[in-house]
Amino acid sequence: MRLIELRLKNLNSLKGEWHIDFSDPAFLNEGIFAITGQTGAGKTTILDAICLALYSQTPRLGDITGSTNEIMTQGTGECSAEVIIEIDAKRYQCYWYQHRAHKKAKGNLLPIRHEISEVKTGKILEEKKSKTSAYIQ
Ligand SMILES: Nc1ncnc2c1ncn2[C@@H]1O[C@H](COP(=O)(O)OP(=O)(O)OP(=O)(O)O)[C@@H](O)[C@H]1O
Ligand SMILES: [Mg+2]
């Protein structure tokens, strides 16, 4: 599996929308790169986002069940993580999303969406939250 792109929104200290394109020549032309920044800057959160999109869990928080969400940036009403991955020259989008009622910071948490689809056709391969993680694995 190759990681092609990562998008995330409102995870921990990474408030707002973030995008990393691993197909950028800056990544492709170098064999290795470092994630750097101050304590609490959000380095590990980048790895959390990849885990969320693929498995609906993070090493730090375990499974995000829907009734609690400690990773959504405080004061925001929605969060998401999305990766584009490539396996055998085929690309897939893995998408994880949770929001609060009316996308308000004080709204009740609403059910998590977790799905995988084919990039080329947009066809959804699995969208049942309890099955998507196993499907992706
Ligand atoms: N729900 C939340 N809303 C806003 N900020 C949060 C939330 N949960 C955690 N944080 C903050 O997000 C940051 C965590 O970021 P992260 O662990 O990714 O940092 P890091 O760059 O890996 O730091 P370190 O160098 O310590 O490993 C901390 O500053 C933490 O206080
Ligand atoms: Mg860290």
PDB file of C-alpha atoms and ligand atoms in Angstrom:
ATOM      1  CA  MET A   1       0.000   0.000   0.000  1.00  0.00           C
ATOM      2  CA  ARG A   2       1.205   3.482  -0.899  1.00  0.00           C
ATOM      3  CA  LEU A   3      -0.082   6.623   0.737  1.00  0.00           C
ATOM      4  CA  ILE A   4      -0.858   9.213  -1.934  1.00  0.00           C
ATOM      5  CA  GLU A   5      -2.713  12.012  -0.125  1.00  0.00           C
ATOM      6  CA  LEU A   6      -3.941  12.984   3.329  1.00  0.00           C
ATOM      7  CA  ARG A   7      -6.630  15.523   4.174  1.00  0.00           C
ATOM      8  CA  LEU A   8      -7.750  16.278   7.685  1.00  0.00           C
ATOM      9  CA  LYS A   9      -9.990  18.776   9.432  1.00  0.00           C
ATOM     10  CA  ASN A  10     -10.147  19.854  13.083  1.00  0.00           C
ATOM     11  CA  LEU A  11      -8.058  17.152  14.720  1.00  0.00           C
ATOM     12  CA  ASN A  12      -6.367  18.043  18.017  1.00  0.00           C
ATOM     13  CA  SER A  13      -4.298  21.188  17.580  1.00  0.00           C
ATOM     14  CA  LEU A  14      -4.647  21.082  13.786  1.00  0.00           C
ATOM     15  CA  LYS A  15      -7.684  23.334  13.530  1.00  0.00           C
ATOM     16  CA  GLY A  16      -9.199  23.892  10.098  1.00  0.00           C
ATOM     17  CA  GLU A  17      -8.406  21.993   6.909  1.00  0.00           C
ATOM     18  CA  TRP A  18      -4.998  20.481   6.117  1.00  0.00           C
ATOM     19  CA  HIS A  19      -3.730  18.670   3.052  1.00  0.00           C
ATOM     20  CA  ILE A  20      -0.526  16.727   2.429  1.00  0.00           C
ATOM     21  CA  ASP A  21       0.163  15.507  -1.102  1.00  0.00           C
ATOM     22  CA  PHE A  22       2.694  12.706  -0.842  1.00  0.00           C
ATOM     23  CA  SER A  23       2.877  12.549  -4.653  1.00  0.00           C
ATOM     24  CA  ASP A  24       4.507  15.995  -4.672  1.00  0.00           C
ATOM     25  CA  PRO A  25       8.023  15.824  -6.186  1.00  0.00           C
ATOM     26  CA  ALA A  26       9.394  17.152  -2.904  1.00  0.00           C
ATOM     27  CA  PHE A  27       8.408  13.808  -1.337  1.00  0.00           C
ATOM     28  CA  LEU A  28       9.033  11.597  -4.383  1.00  0.00           C
ATOM     29  CA  ASN A  29      12.544  12.870  -5.082  1.00  0.00           C
ATOM     30  CA  GLU A  30      13.776  12.293  -1.548  1.00  0.00           C
ATOM     31  CA  GLY A  31      14.060   8.865  -0.007  1.00  0.00           C
ATOM     32  CA  ILE A  32      13.252  10.085   3.478  1.00  0.00           C
ATOM     33  CA  PHE A  33      11.628  13.079   5.176  1.00  0.00           C
ATOM     34  CA  ALA A  34      11.058  14.274   8.722  1.00  0.00           C
ATOM     35  CA  ILE A  35       7.973  15.641  10.460  1.00  0.00           C
ATOM     36  CA  THR A  36       9.257  18.443  12.674  1.00  0.00           C
ATOM     37  CA  GLY A  37       7.735  21.094  14.912  1.00  0.00           C
ATOM     38  CA  GLN A  38       7.372  22.195  18.495  1.00  0.00           C
ATOM     39  CA  THR A  39       5.805  20.074  21.221  1.00  0.00           C
ATOM     40  CA  GLY A  40       2.064  20.010  20.631  1.00  0.00           C
ATOM     41  CA  ALA A  41       2.400  21.352  17.084  1.00  0.00           C
ATOM     42  CA  GLY A  42       0.477  18.371  15.670  1.00  0.00           C
ATOM     43  CA  LYS A  43       3.160  15.988  14.373  1.00  0.00           C
ATOM     44  CA  THR A  44       1.632  12.868  15.915  1.00  0.00           C
ATOM     45  CA  THR A  45      -1.816  14.145  14.922  1.00  0.00           C
ATOM     46  CA  ILE A  46      -0.799  13.680  11.278  1.00  0.00           C
ATOM     47  CA  LEU A  47      -0.226   9.986  12.059  1.00  0.00           C
ATOM     48  CA  ASP A  48      -3.466   9.878  14.083  1.00  0.00           C
ATOM     49  CA  ALA A  49      -5.328  11.173  11.013  1.00  0.00           C
ATOM     50  CA  ILE A  50      -3.953   8.379   8.832  1.00  0.00           C
ATOM     51  CA  CYS A  51      -5.024   5.801  11.457  1.00  0.00           C
ATOM     52  CA  LEU A  52      -8.494   7.344  11.725  1.00  0.00           C
ATOM     53  CA  ALA A  53      -9.084   7.259   7.983  1.00  0.00           C
ATOM     54  CA  LEU A  54      -7.930   3.648   7.737  1.00  0.00           C
ATOM     55  CA  TYR A  55      -9.080   2.099  11.023  1.00  0.00           C
ATOM     56  CA  SER A  56     -11.400   4.539  12.836  1.00  0.00           C
ATOM     57  CA  GLN A  57      -9.002   4.446  15.766  1.00  0.00           C
ATOM     58  CA  THR A  58      -5.728   5.970  16.896  1.00  0.00           C
ATOM     59  CA  PRO A  59      -2.914   4.422  18.926  1.00  0.00           C
ATOM     60  CA  ARG A  60      -3.487   7.068  21.610  1.00  0.00           C
ATOM     61  CA  LEU A  61      -7.279   6.928  21.902  1.00  0.00           C
ATOM     62  CA  GLY A  62      -8.162   3.468  20.617  1.00  0.00           C
ATOM     63  CA  ASP A  63     -11.452   3.034  18.784  1.00  0.00           C
ATOM     64  CA  ILE A  64     -13.450   6.236  18.329  1.00  0.00           C
ATOM     65  CA  THR A  65     -16.900   4.879  19.070  1.00  0.00           C
ATOM     66  CA  GLY A  66     -19.135   7.841  18.453  1.00  0.00           C
ATOM     67  CA  SER A  67     -20.240   8.592  22.003  1.00  0.00           C
ATOM     68  CA  THR A  68     -16.951  10.267  22.894  1.00  0.00           C
ATOM     69  CA  ASN A  69     -14.579  12.071  20.603  1.00  0.00           C
ATOM     70  CA  GLU A  70     -11.476  13.540  22.212  1.00  0.00           C
ATOM     71  CA  ILE A  71      -9.718  14.175  18.937  1.00  0.00           C
ATOM     72  CA  MET A  72     -12.143  16.771  17.509  1.00  0.00           C
ATOM     73  CA  THR A  73     -10.552  20.178  18.025  1.00  0.00           C
ATOM     74  CA  GLN A  74     -12.127  21.862  21.025  1.00  0.00           C
ATOM     75  CA  GLY A  75     -14.617  24.541  20.023  1.00  0.00           C
ATOM     76  CA  THR A  76     -15.403  22.983  16.641  1.00  0.00           C
ATOM     77  CA  GLY A  77     -18.420  20.981  15.497  1.00  0.00           C
ATOM     78  CA  GLU A  78     -16.973  18.540  12.970  1.00  0.00           C
ATOM     79  CA  CYS A  79     -13.792  16.676  12.157  1.00  0.00           C
ATOM     80  CA  SER A  80     -12.578  14.426   9.394  1.00  0.00           C
ATOM     81  CA  ALA A  81      -9.668  12.404   8.071  1.00  0.00           C
ATOM     82  CA  GLU A  82      -9.270  11.154   4.520  1.00  0.00           C
ATOM     83  CA  VAL A  83      -6.508   9.256   2.748  1.00  0.00           C
ATOM     84  CA  ILE A  84      -6.015   8.268  -0.847  1.00  0.00           C
ATOM     85  CA  ILE A  85      -4.095   4.998  -0.991  1.00  0.00           C
ATOM     86  CA  GLU A  86      -2.806   2.939  -3.887  1.00  0.00           C
ATOM     87  CA  ILE A  87      -2.743  -0.857  -4.016  1.00  0.00           C
ATOM     88  CA  ASP A  88      -1.752  -2.710  -7.199  1.00  0.00           C
ATOM     89  CA  ALA A  89      -1.980   0.529  -9.214  1.00  0.00           C
ATOM     90  CA  LYS A  90      -5.572   1.100  -8.047  1.00  0.00           C
ATOM     91  CA  ARG A  91      -6.524   4.083  -5.919  1.00  0.00           C
ATOM     92  CA  TYR A  92      -8.961   4.080  -3.042  1.00  0.00           C
ATOM     93  CA  GLN A  93     -10.341   6.860  -0.866  1.00  0.00           C
ATOM     94  CA  CYS A  94     -10.795   6.062   2.834  1.00  0.00           C
ATOM     95  CA  TYR A  95     -12.916   8.663   4.612  1.00  0.00           C
ATOM     96  CA  TRP A  96     -13.767   9.118   8.294  1.00  0.00           C
ATOM     97  CA  TYR A  97     -16.079  11.871   9.578  1.00  0.00           C
ATOM     98  CA  GLN A  98     -17.905  12.867  12.718  1.00  0.00           C
ATOM     99  CA  HIS A  99     -19.907  15.983  13.497  1.00  0.00           C
ATOM    100  CA  ARG A 100     -21.989  17.428  16.300  1.00  0.00           C
ATOM    101  CA  ALA A 101     -25.625  18.486  16.001  1.00  0.00           C
ATOM    102  CA  HIS A 102     -25.871  21.528  13.700  1.00  0.00           C
ATOM    103  CA  LYS A 103     -22.037  21.341  13.487  1.00  0.00           C
ATOM    104  CA  LYS A 104     -21.994  23.386  16.687  1.00  0.00           C
ATOM    105  CA  ALA A 105     -19.255  22.927  19.279  1.00  0.00           C
ATOM    106  CA  LYS A 106     -21.808  22.231  22.005  1.00  0.00           C
ATOM    107  CA  GLY A 107     -24.046  19.966  19.922  1.00  0.00           C
ATOM    108  CA  ASN A 108     -24.455  16.275  20.668  1.00  0.00           C
ATOM    109  CA  LEU A 109     -22.118  13.925  18.860  1.00  0.00           C
ATOM    110  CA  LEU A 110     -23.705  12.248  15.856  1.00  0.00           C
ATOM    111  CA  PRO A 111     -22.798   8.862  14.386  1.00  0.00           C
ATOM    112  CA  ILE A 112     -19.429   8.385  12.707  1.00  0.00           C
ATOM    113  CA  ARG A 113     -19.191   7.920   8.970  1.00  0.00           C
ATOM    114  CA  HIS A 114     -16.437   5.620   7.753  1.00  0.00           C
ATOM    115  CA  GLU A 115     -16.276   4.519   4.150  1.00  0.00           C
ATOM    116  CA  ILE A 116     -13.992   3.321   1.386  1.00  0.00           C
ATOM    117  CA  SER A 117     -14.559   4.043  -2.291  1.00  0.00           C
ATOM    118  CA  GLU A 118     -12.784   3.625  -5.622  1.00  0.00           C
ATOM    119  CA  VAL A 119     -11.219   6.906  -6.718  1.00  0.00           C
ATOM    120  CA  LYS A 120     -11.715   6.284 -10.448  1.00  0.00           C
ATOM    121  CA  THR A 121     -15.423   5.466 -10.372  1.00  0.00           C
ATOM    122  CA  GLY A 122     -16.472   6.920  -7.018  1.00  0.00           C
ATOM    123  CA  LYS A 123     -18.091   3.557  -6.284  1.00  0.00           C
ATOM    124  CA  ILE A 124     -18.502   2.954  -2.547  1.00  0.00           C
ATOM    125  CA  LEU A 125     -17.051  -0.426  -1.575  1.00  0.00           C
ATOM    126  CA  GLU A 126     -18.042  -0.336   2.111  1.00  0.00           C
ATOM    127  CA  GLU A 127     -19.819   2.299   4.182  1.00  0.00           C
ATOM    128  CA  LYS A 128     -21.084   0.371   7.167  1.00  0.00           C
ATOM    129  CA  LYS A 129     -19.094   1.789  10.071  1.00  0.00           C
ATOM    130  CA  SER A 130     -18.710  -1.603  11.765  1.00  0.00           C
ATOM    131  CA  LYS A 131     -17.356  -3.199   8.573  1.00  0.00           C
ATOM    132  CA  THR A 132     -15.244  -0.543   6.872  1.00  0.00           C
ATOM    133  CA  SER A 133     -12.132  -0.924   8.991  1.00  0.00           C
ATOM    134  CA  ALA A 134     -12.023  -4.694   8.429  1.00  0.00           C
ATOM    135  CA  TYR A 135     -12.680  -4.168   4.719  1.00  0.00           C
ATOM    136  CA  ILE A 136      -9.775  -1.747   4.458  1.00  0.00           C
ATOM    137  CA  GLN A 137      -7.458  -4.094   6.368  1.00  0.00           C
TER     138      GLN A 137
HETATM  139  N1  LIG B   1      -9.550  18.090  21.368  1.00  0.00           N
HETATM  140  C1  LIG B   1      -8.498  18.898  21.256  1.00  0.00           C
HETATM  141  N2  LIG B   1      -8.674  20.171  20.831  1.00  0.00           N
HETATM  142  C2  LIG B   1      -7.628  21.006  20.688  1.00  0.00           C
HETATM  143  N3  LIG B   1      -6.359  20.670  20.952  1.00  0.00           N
HETATM  144  C3  LIG B   1      -6.136  19.428  21.383  1.00  0.00           C
HETATM  145  C4  LIG B   1      -7.178  18.471  21.560  1.00  0.00           C
HETATM  146  N4  LIG B   1      -6.642  17.309  21.995  1.00  0.00           N
HETATM  147  C5  LIG B   1      -5.324  17.533  22.098  1.00  0.00           C
HETATM  148  N5  LIG B   1      -5.007  18.801  21.740  1.00  0.00           N
HETATM  149  C6  LIG B   1      -3.708  19.439  21.657  1.00  0.00           C
HETATM  150  O1  LIG B   1      -3.115  18.967  20.460  1.00  0.00           O
HETATM  151  C7  LIG B   1      -1.743  18.823  20.657  1.00  0.00           C
HETATM  152  C8  LIG B   1      -1.351  17.406  20.370  1.00  0.00           C
HETATM  153  O2  LIG B   1      -0.632  17.449  19.248  1.00  0.00           O
HETATM  154  P1  LIG B   1       0.396  16.285  18.922  1.00  0.00           P
HETATM  155  O3  LIG B   1       0.418  15.261  19.967  1.00  0.00           O
HETATM  156  O4  LIG B   1       0.086  15.875  17.519  1.00  0.00           O
HETATM  157  O5  LIG B   1       1.724  17.118  18.968  1.00  0.00           O
HETATM  158  P2  LIG B   1       3.190  16.690  18.586  1.00  0.00           P
HETATM  159  O6  LIG B   1       3.658  17.685  17.574  1.00  0.00           O
HETATM  160  O7  LIG B   1       3.229  15.260  18.207  1.00  0.00           O
HETATM  161  O8  LIG B   1       3.936  16.958  19.968  1.00  0.00           O
HETATM  162  P3  LIG B   1       5.175  16.197  20.654  1.00  0.00           P
HETATM  163  O9  LIG B   1       6.396  16.894  20.139  1.00  0.00           O
HETATM  164  O10 LIG B   1       4.935  16.442  22.112  1.00  0.00           O
HETATM  165  O11 LIG B   1       5.095  14.742  20.274  1.00  0.00           O
HETATM  166  C9  LIG B   1      -1.427  19.183  22.091  1.00  0.00           C
HETATM  167  O12 LIG B   1      -0.998  20.527  22.114  1.00  0.00           O
HETATM  168  C10 LIG B   1      -2.769  19.040  22.769  1.00  0.00           C
HETATM  169  O13 LIG B   1      -2.907  19.891  23.853  1.00  0.00           O
HETATM  170 MG    MG B   2       4.096  13.616  19.096  1.00  0.00          MG
END
